[in-house]
XYZ file of C-alpha atoms in Angstrom:
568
model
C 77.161 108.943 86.243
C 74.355 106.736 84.603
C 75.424 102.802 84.845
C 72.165 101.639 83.225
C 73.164 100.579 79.849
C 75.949 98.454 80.916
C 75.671 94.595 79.534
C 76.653 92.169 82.503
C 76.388 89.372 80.494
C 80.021 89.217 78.502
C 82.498 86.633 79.325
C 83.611 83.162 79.166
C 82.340 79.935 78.210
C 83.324 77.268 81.000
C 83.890 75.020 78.789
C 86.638 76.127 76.904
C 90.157 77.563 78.240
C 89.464 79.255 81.774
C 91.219 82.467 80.848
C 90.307 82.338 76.839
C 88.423 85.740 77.584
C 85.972 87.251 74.914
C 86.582 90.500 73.726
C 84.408 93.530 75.255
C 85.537 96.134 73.005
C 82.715 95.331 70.736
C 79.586 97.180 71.112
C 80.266 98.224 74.927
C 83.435 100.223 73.755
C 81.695 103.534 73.646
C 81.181 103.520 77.319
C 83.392 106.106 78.911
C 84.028 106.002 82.593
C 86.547 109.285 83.796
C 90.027 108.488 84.767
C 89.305 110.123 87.887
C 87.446 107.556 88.930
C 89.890 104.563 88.768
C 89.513 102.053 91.788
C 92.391 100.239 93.040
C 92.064 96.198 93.177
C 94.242 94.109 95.324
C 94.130 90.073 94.328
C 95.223 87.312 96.838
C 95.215 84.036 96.253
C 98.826 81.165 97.118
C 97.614 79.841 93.212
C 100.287 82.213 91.111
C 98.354 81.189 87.795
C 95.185 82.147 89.086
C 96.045 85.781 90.525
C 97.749 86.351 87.042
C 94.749 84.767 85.342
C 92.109 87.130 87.348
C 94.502 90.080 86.680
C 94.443 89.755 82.568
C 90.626 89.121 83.193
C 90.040 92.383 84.826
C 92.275 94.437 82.380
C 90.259 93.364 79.653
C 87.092 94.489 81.032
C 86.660 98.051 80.229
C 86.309 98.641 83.415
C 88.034 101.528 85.741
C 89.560 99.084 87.548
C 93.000 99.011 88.239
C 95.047 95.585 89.621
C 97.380 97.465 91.711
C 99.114 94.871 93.786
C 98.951 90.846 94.181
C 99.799 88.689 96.985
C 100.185 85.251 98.039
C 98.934 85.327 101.316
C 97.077 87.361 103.801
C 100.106 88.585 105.631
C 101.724 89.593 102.547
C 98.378 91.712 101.483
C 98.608 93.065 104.753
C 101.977 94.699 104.377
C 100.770 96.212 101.117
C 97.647 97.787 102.585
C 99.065 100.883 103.378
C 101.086 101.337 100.257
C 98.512 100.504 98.114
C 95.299 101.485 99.530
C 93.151 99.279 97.424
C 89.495 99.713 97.198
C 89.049 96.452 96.920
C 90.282 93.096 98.035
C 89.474 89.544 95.977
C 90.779 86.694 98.287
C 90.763 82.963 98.400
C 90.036 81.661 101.386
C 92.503 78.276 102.104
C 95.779 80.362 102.010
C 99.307 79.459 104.167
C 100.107 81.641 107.584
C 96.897 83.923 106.727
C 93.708 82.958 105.157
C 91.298 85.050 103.649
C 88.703 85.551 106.144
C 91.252 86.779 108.898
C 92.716 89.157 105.900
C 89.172 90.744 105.604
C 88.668 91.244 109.307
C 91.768 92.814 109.929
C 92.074 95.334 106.665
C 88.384 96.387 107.188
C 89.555 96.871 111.042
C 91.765 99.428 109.330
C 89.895 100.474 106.373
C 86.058 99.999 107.154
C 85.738 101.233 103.228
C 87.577 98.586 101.399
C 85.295 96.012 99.359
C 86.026 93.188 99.681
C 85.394 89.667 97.427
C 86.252 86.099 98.588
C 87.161 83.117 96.329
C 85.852 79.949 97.513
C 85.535 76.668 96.161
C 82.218 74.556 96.525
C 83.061 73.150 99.803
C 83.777 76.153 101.326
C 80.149 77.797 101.584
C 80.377 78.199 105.334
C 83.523 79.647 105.244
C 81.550 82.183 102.489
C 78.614 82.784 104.720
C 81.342 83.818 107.262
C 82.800 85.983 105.503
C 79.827 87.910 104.461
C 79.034 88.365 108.021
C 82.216 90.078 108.351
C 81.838 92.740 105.791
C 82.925 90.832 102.648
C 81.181 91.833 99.744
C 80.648 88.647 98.063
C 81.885 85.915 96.882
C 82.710 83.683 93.826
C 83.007 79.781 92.886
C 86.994 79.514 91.839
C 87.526 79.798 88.853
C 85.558 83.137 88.185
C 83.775 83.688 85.352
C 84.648 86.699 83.234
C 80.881 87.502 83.666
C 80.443 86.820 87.121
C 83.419 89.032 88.316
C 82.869 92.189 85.596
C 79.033 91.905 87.227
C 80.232 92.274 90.792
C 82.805 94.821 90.021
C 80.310 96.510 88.605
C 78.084 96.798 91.327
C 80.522 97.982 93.406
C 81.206 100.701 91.262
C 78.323 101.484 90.837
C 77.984 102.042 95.146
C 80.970 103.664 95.260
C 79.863 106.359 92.322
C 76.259 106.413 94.380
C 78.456 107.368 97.708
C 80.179 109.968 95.996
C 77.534 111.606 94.375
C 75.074 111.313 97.869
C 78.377 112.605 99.505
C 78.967 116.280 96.875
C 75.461 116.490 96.760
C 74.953 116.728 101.548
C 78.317 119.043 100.771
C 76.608 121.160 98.227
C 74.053 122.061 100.742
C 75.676 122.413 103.737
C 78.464 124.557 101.845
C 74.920 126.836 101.287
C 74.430 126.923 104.857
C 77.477 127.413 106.470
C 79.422 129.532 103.864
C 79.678 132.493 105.848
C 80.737 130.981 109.098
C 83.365 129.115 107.001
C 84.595 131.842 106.105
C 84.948 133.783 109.540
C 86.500 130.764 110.751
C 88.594 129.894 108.047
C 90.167 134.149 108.600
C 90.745 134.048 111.808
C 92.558 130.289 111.796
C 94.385 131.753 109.196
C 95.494 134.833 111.540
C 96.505 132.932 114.360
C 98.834 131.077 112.070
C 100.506 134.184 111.201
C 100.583 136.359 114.759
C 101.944 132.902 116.507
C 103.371 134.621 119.610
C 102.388 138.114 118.894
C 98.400 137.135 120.902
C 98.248 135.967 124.499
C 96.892 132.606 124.922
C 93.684 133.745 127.143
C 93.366 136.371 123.795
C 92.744 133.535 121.361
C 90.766 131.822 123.403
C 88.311 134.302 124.005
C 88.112 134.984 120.197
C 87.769 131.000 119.004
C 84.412 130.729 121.276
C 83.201 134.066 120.126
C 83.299 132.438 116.352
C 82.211 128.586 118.068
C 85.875 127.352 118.427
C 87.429 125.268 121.042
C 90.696 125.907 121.840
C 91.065 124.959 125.080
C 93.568 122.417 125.140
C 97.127 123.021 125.568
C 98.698 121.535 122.917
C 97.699 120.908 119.186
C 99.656 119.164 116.516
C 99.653 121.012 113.768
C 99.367 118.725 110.193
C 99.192 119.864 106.435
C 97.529 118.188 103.508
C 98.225 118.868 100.329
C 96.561 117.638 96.863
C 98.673 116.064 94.124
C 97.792 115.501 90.780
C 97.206 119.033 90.421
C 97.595 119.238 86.956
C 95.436 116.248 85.933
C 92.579 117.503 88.017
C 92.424 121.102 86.665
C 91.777 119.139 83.330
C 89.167 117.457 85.024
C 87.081 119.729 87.038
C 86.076 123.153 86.583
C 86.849 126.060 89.136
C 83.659 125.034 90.324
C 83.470 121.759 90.614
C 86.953 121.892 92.474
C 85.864 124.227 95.000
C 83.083 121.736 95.760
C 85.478 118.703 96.188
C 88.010 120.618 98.371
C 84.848 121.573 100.758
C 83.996 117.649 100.820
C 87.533 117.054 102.004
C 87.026 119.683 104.135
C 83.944 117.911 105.721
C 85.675 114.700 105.840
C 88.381 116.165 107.822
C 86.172 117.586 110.469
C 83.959 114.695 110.717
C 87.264 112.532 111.283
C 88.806 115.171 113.889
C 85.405 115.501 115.667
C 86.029 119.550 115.706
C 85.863 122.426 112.940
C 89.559 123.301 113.630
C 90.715 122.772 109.914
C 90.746 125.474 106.845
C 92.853 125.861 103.599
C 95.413 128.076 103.675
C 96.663 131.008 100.897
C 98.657 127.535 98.863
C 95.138 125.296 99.353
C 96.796 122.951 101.331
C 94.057 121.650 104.276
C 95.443 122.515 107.445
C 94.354 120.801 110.327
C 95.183 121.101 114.075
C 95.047 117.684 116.185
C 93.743 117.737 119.960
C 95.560 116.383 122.725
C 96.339 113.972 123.893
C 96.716 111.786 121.093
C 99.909 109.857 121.031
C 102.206 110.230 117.877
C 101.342 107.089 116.394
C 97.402 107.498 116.692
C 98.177 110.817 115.497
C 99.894 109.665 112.514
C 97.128 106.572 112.325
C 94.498 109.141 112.086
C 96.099 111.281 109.142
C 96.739 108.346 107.384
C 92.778 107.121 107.859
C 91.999 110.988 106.769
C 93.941 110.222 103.116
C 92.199 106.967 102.783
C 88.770 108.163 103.184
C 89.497 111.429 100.972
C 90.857 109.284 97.813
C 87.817 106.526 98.743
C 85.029 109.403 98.859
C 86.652 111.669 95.933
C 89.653 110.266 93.920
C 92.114 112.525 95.663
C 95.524 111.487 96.069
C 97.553 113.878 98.866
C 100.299 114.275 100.955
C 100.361 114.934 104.967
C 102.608 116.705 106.961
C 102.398 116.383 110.771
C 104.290 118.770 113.439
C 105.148 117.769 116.983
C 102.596 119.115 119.937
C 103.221 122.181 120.651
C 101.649 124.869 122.844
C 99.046 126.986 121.312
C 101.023 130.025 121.442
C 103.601 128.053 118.900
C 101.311 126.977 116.256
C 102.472 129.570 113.931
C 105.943 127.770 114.289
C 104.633 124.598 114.386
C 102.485 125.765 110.521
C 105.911 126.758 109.078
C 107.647 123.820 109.906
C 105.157 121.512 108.425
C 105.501 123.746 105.211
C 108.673 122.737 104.919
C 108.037 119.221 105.488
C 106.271 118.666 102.501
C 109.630 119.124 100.433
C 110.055 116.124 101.121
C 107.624 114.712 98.535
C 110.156 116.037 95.520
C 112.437 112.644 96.501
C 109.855 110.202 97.088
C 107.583 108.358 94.315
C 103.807 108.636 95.329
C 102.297 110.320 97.961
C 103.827 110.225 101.781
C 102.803 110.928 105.030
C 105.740 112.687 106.919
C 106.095 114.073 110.565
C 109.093 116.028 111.909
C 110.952 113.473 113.458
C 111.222 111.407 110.321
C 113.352 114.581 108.964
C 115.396 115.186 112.589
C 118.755 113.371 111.077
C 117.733 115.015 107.852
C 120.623 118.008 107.701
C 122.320 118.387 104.942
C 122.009 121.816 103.362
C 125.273 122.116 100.981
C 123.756 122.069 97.328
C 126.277 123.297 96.046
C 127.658 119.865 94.063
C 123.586 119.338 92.664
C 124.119 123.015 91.589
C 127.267 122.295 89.794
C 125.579 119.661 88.401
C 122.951 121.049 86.525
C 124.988 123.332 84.562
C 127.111 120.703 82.913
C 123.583 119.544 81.336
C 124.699 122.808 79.130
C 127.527 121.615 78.048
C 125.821 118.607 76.877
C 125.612 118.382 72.861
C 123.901 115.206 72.811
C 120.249 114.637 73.963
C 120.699 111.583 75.411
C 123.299 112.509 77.187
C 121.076 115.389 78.800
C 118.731 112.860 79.643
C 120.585 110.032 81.424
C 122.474 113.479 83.317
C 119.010 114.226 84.385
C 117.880 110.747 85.542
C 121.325 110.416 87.373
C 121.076 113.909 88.818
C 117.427 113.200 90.781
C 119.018 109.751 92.160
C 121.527 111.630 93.270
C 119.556 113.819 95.186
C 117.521 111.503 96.490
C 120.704 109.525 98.212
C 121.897 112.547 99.723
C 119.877 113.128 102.773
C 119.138 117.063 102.118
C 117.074 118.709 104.491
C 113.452 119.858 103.264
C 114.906 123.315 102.677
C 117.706 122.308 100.588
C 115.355 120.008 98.762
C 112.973 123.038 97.658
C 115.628 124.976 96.365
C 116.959 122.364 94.214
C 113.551 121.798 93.173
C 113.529 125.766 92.491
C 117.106 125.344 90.460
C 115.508 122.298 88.591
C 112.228 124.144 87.498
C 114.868 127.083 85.787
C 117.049 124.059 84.655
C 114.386 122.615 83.165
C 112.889 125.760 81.626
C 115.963 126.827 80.175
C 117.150 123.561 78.426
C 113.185 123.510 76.696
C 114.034 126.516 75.292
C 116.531 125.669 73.564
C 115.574 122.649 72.622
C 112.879 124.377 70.537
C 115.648 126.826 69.062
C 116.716 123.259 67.628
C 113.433 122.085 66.458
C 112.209 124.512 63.277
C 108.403 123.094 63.257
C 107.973 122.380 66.631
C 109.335 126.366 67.514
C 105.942 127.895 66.663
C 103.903 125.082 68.573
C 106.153 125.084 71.015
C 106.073 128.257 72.233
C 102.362 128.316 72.131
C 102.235 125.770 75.155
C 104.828 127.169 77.049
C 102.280 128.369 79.592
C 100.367 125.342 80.074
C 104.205 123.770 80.455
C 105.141 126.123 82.974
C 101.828 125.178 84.243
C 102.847 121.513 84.577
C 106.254 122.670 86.270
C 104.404 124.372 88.759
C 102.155 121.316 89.683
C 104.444 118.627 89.813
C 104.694 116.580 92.716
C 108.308 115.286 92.741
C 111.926 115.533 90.760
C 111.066 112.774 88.510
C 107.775 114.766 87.341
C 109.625 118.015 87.166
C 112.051 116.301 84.616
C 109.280 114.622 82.353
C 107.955 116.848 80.202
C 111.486 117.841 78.994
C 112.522 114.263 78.611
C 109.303 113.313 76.688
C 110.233 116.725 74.603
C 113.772 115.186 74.196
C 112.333 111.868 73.384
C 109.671 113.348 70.322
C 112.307 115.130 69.182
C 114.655 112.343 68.699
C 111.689 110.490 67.039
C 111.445 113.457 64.610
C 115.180 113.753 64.281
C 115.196 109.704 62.948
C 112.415 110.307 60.810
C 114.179 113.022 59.568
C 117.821 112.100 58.769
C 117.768 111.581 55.120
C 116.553 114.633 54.502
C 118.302 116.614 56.845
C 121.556 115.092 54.999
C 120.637 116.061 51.834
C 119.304 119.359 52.933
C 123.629 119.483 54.258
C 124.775 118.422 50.928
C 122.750 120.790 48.936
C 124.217 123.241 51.635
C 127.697 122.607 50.714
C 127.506 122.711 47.043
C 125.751 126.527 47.191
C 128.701 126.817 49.438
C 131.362 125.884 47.209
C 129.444 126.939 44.085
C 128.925 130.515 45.701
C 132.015 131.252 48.121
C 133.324 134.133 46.289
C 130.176 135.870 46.816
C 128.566 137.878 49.178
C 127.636 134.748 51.703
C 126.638 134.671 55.183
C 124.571 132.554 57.671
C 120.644 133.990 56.448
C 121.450 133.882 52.726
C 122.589 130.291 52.474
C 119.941 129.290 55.063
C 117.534 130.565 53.083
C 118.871 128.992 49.817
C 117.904 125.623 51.868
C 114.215 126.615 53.083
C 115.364 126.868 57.171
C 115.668 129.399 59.096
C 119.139 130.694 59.961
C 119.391 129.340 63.970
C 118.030 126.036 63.144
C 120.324 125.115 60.182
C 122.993 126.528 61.846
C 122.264 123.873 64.787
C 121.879 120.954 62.048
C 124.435 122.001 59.864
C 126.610 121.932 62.653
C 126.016 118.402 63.956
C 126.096 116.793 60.318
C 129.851 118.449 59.328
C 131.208 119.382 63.064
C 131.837 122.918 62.206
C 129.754 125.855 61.802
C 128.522 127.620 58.901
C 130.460 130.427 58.823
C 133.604 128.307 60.080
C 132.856 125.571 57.265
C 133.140 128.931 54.298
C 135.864 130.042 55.600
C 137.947 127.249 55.041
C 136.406 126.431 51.960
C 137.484 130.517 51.254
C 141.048 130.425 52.963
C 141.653 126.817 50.825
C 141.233 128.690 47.166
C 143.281 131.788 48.969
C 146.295 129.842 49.510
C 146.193 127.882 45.871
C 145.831 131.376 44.362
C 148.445 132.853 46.214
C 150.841 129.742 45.144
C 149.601 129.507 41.828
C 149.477 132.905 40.827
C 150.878 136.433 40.617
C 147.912 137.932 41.621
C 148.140 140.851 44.430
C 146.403 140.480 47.831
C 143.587 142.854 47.602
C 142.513 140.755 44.147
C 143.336 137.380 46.157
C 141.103 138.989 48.796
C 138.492 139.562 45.784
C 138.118 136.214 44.302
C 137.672 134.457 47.670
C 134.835 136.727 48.486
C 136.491 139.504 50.492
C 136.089 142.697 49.280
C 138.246 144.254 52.732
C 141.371 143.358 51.937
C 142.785 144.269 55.291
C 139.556 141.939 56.930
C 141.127 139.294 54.858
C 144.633 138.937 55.555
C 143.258 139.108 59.334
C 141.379 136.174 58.947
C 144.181 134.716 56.530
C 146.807 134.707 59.422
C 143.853 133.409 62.117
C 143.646 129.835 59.740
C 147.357 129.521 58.952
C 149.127 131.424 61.298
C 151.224 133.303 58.545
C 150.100 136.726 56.640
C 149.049 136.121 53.125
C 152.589 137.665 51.792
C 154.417 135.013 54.378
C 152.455 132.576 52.988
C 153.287 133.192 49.381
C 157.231 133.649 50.022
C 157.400 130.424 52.189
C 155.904 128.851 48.888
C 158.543 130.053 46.787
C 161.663 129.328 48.687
């Protein structure tokens, strides 16, 4: 993406407040930067007003930068590293137990990609010029100027966007090149996945170096990557221009591994087998490098599974196993890197309370009581140390859960029924994609939660649109009423006033004319001589038989009972 017409030269004047930050939604608001390409900013510095002060400068920048964590030291950033994965780090230098230039040496140790900005004041040039030997990108005079710092983060976006491009555009042509052996490759990994233990070992050899594998080791770890943010990126990208990011990953991978033993199985997810005789720490080290440099290079967040070594003959075993593993995401809030032994005391397999569970949401007349059941239902599951199989059929039981109780919601919602029902595939769609329990559960709670809206908006009129209701009722109950004619009579349609008229009285409609029917009945039958059948008549039965039924069902007496009882 073109940078050129961005103005560097918006920010502060020194001489007023330090954080009294112009606007820049002026004439630079038109620029337009994709949310895909968000970079992650990680601020240290022991000053607490100054790391809050840099943060509301850079979210006022228009910038796609995003402050993701602050810390007060370098050995707090450090323990936030590998949850936050910033793409860049802006650090004083003078800090207590770690100062900044030690914090840059060590997280570029461990991330060789991470930017990295030092604060300095003006007697702390050498320590500057140190740190720019070490990899730092730059540095700044404390206090920053807005202009300064939106200039710097600027050029480093710019880099970054310039790596990325340089990157799609070496994967564009060697995806040209090497499509077809790709593709041979890709077949027969995927084959040896699937006949684990049916072909001997010497068998499998033979055909890897016929295709220019190596599969001579003994034992591979077998490890699974998997995407997220699936549904956010198919509004992003194309079929194409996904394709062409999954074969950059692709490259990454094998350039990291230092072999072509990776492919994307039937589900997409990269599958990778690791050489002996790494240990199962630089094993995991390694995957967790591999997610780094994907969501550096390409904005892709993902997920890795890793198995134990196992012989070659087992990696079919080993491939399932890992499939499991990544159940494990549904419980956890952002993306994990799991291997088998973090699941070993992982057991529990007896859903059977979570199922129970989910179908009291149906007996659940008030939305916000389907909501906080919903909340308290994940939390639950998350505390209860299911295995990765359990978890996916939970996850399975949500999705219909969660399908079902839509559905009705739009029975309940007259002008959001048509639209509603219209999106149901892109919904689904967004079912299908999510990444955890809490995702899985959002798009019915946000449903819930503009329907509630609507519902407040609404209430006046929905209790006059009752009243009016009630007098047709009372004016008309001797007539030929029912459920569609007295809808109509209110401009609804019959299931959706029957759902409002319900919650505004407490009864039904049919359950709210028959009293107001079996009421007159009984005065009639008291007050006059008249005979059943014309009792029946002037309540709006013309069965007179129908009537006496439904007589006895409200009073628990036959109409003639009911008249004698009256007279003694």
């Amino acid at each position: 993406m073109s940078t050129k017409e961005y103005d560097s030269h918006m920010g502060t004047d020194r001489s007023d407040s330090m954080w009294k930050v112009k606007s820049t939604k002026g004439r630079d608001s038109y620029l337009n930067f994709p949310e895909s390409s968000n970079m992650n900013v990680l601020i240290v510095d022991d000053e607490e007003v100054l790391r809050y002060g840099i943060k509301a400068m850079i979210e006022r920048m228009d910038l796609p930068f995003i402050v993701v964590g602050m810390a007060e030291d370098g050995v707090q950033a450090l323990e936030q590293l590998v949850q936050l994965e910033p793409d860049v780090i802006l650090s004083d230098i003078r800090m207590p137990r770690m100062g900044g230039l030690e914090l840059i040496q060590l997280a570029t140790a461990q991330y060789p990609k991470v930017r990295s900005i030092i604060l300095s004041g003006y007697d702390d040039f050498e320590y500057a010029k140190r740190a720019i030997r070490l990899g730092c990108k730059d540095y700044l005079v404390k206090p920053p100027s807005f202009s300064e710092l939106r200039e710097l983060l600027l050029s480093i976006y710019k880099e970054r966007s310039e790596e990325k491009e340089k990157l799609l555009d070496e994967t564009r042509k060697s995806k040209i090149i090497n499509r077809n052996q790709l593709l041979i490759r890709t077949d027969f990994l995927r084959s040896l996945i699937a006949k684990s233990g049916v072909l001997r070992t010497t068998d499998i050899r033979e055909q890897a170096r016929g295709i220019g594998l190596n599969l001579d080791k003994e034992h591979y770890a077998v490890a699974t990557l998997k995407f997220e943010k699936q549904a956010e990126l198919r509004k992003k990208y194309n079929s194409a221009e996904w394709e062409l990011l999954k074969y950059a990953a692709w490259n990454i991978t094998e350039e990291m591994l230092e072999h072509p033993l990776c492919f994307y199985d039937e589900a997409s997810h990269l599958v990778m087998l690791i050489k002996e005789p790494l240990s199962a720490e630089d094993c995991i080290e390694k995957c967790m490098a591999l997610r780094y440099n994907i969501n550096h290079f390409l904005n892709l967040t993902a997920s890795i599974t890793i198995s134990q070594p196992v012989p070659l003959s087992s990696i079919g075993v080993a491939y399932k196993e890992v499939s499991q593993l990544l159940s494990m995401r549904w419980v956890r809030d952002k993306s994990v890197v799991v291997t088998s032994s973090d699941t070993a005391t992982l057991t529990n397999d007896n859903i059977q309370y979570h199922l129970d569970q989910l179908l009291e949401l149906f007996k659940a007349d008030d939305t916000r009581e389907i909501c906080s059941k919903l909340n308290s239902w994940v939390l639950s599951v998350k505390d209860s140390a299911y295995s990765p199989t359990a978890l996916e059929r939970l996850a399975q039981e949500l999705k219909i859960a969660v399908i079902t109780l839509y559905r009705n919601l739009l029975v309940c919602d007259e002008d959001s029924r048509t639209q509603g029902l219209s999106s149901m595939p892109a919904w689904l769609e967004r079912l299908e994609l999510a990444d955890s329990l809490m995702e899985l559960i959002s798009p019915l709670l946000l449903a819930i939660e503009r329907l509630d809206l609507k519902e407040q908006s609404g209430t006046l009129l929905h209790n006059r649109t009752v009243e009016q209701a009630i007098a047709y009722i009372r004016a008309r109950f001797n007539s030929n009423l029912n459920l569609s004619s007295i809808a109509e009579e209110v401009n609804m349609t019959p299931a959706y006033f029957s759902v409002l008229f319900k919650k505004k009285t407490g009864k039904g409609v049919i359950e709210y004319l028959t009293g107001i029917r079996m009421e007159e009945a009984k005065k009639l039958l008291q007050e006059t001589d008249s005979k059943t059948y014309q009792v029946a008549e002037q309540v709006g039965y013309p069965d007179a038989a129908y009537f006496s039924n439904q007589f006895k069902r409200y009073t628990g007496m036959t109409p003639q009972e009911f008249r004698n009882k009256g007279q003694l």
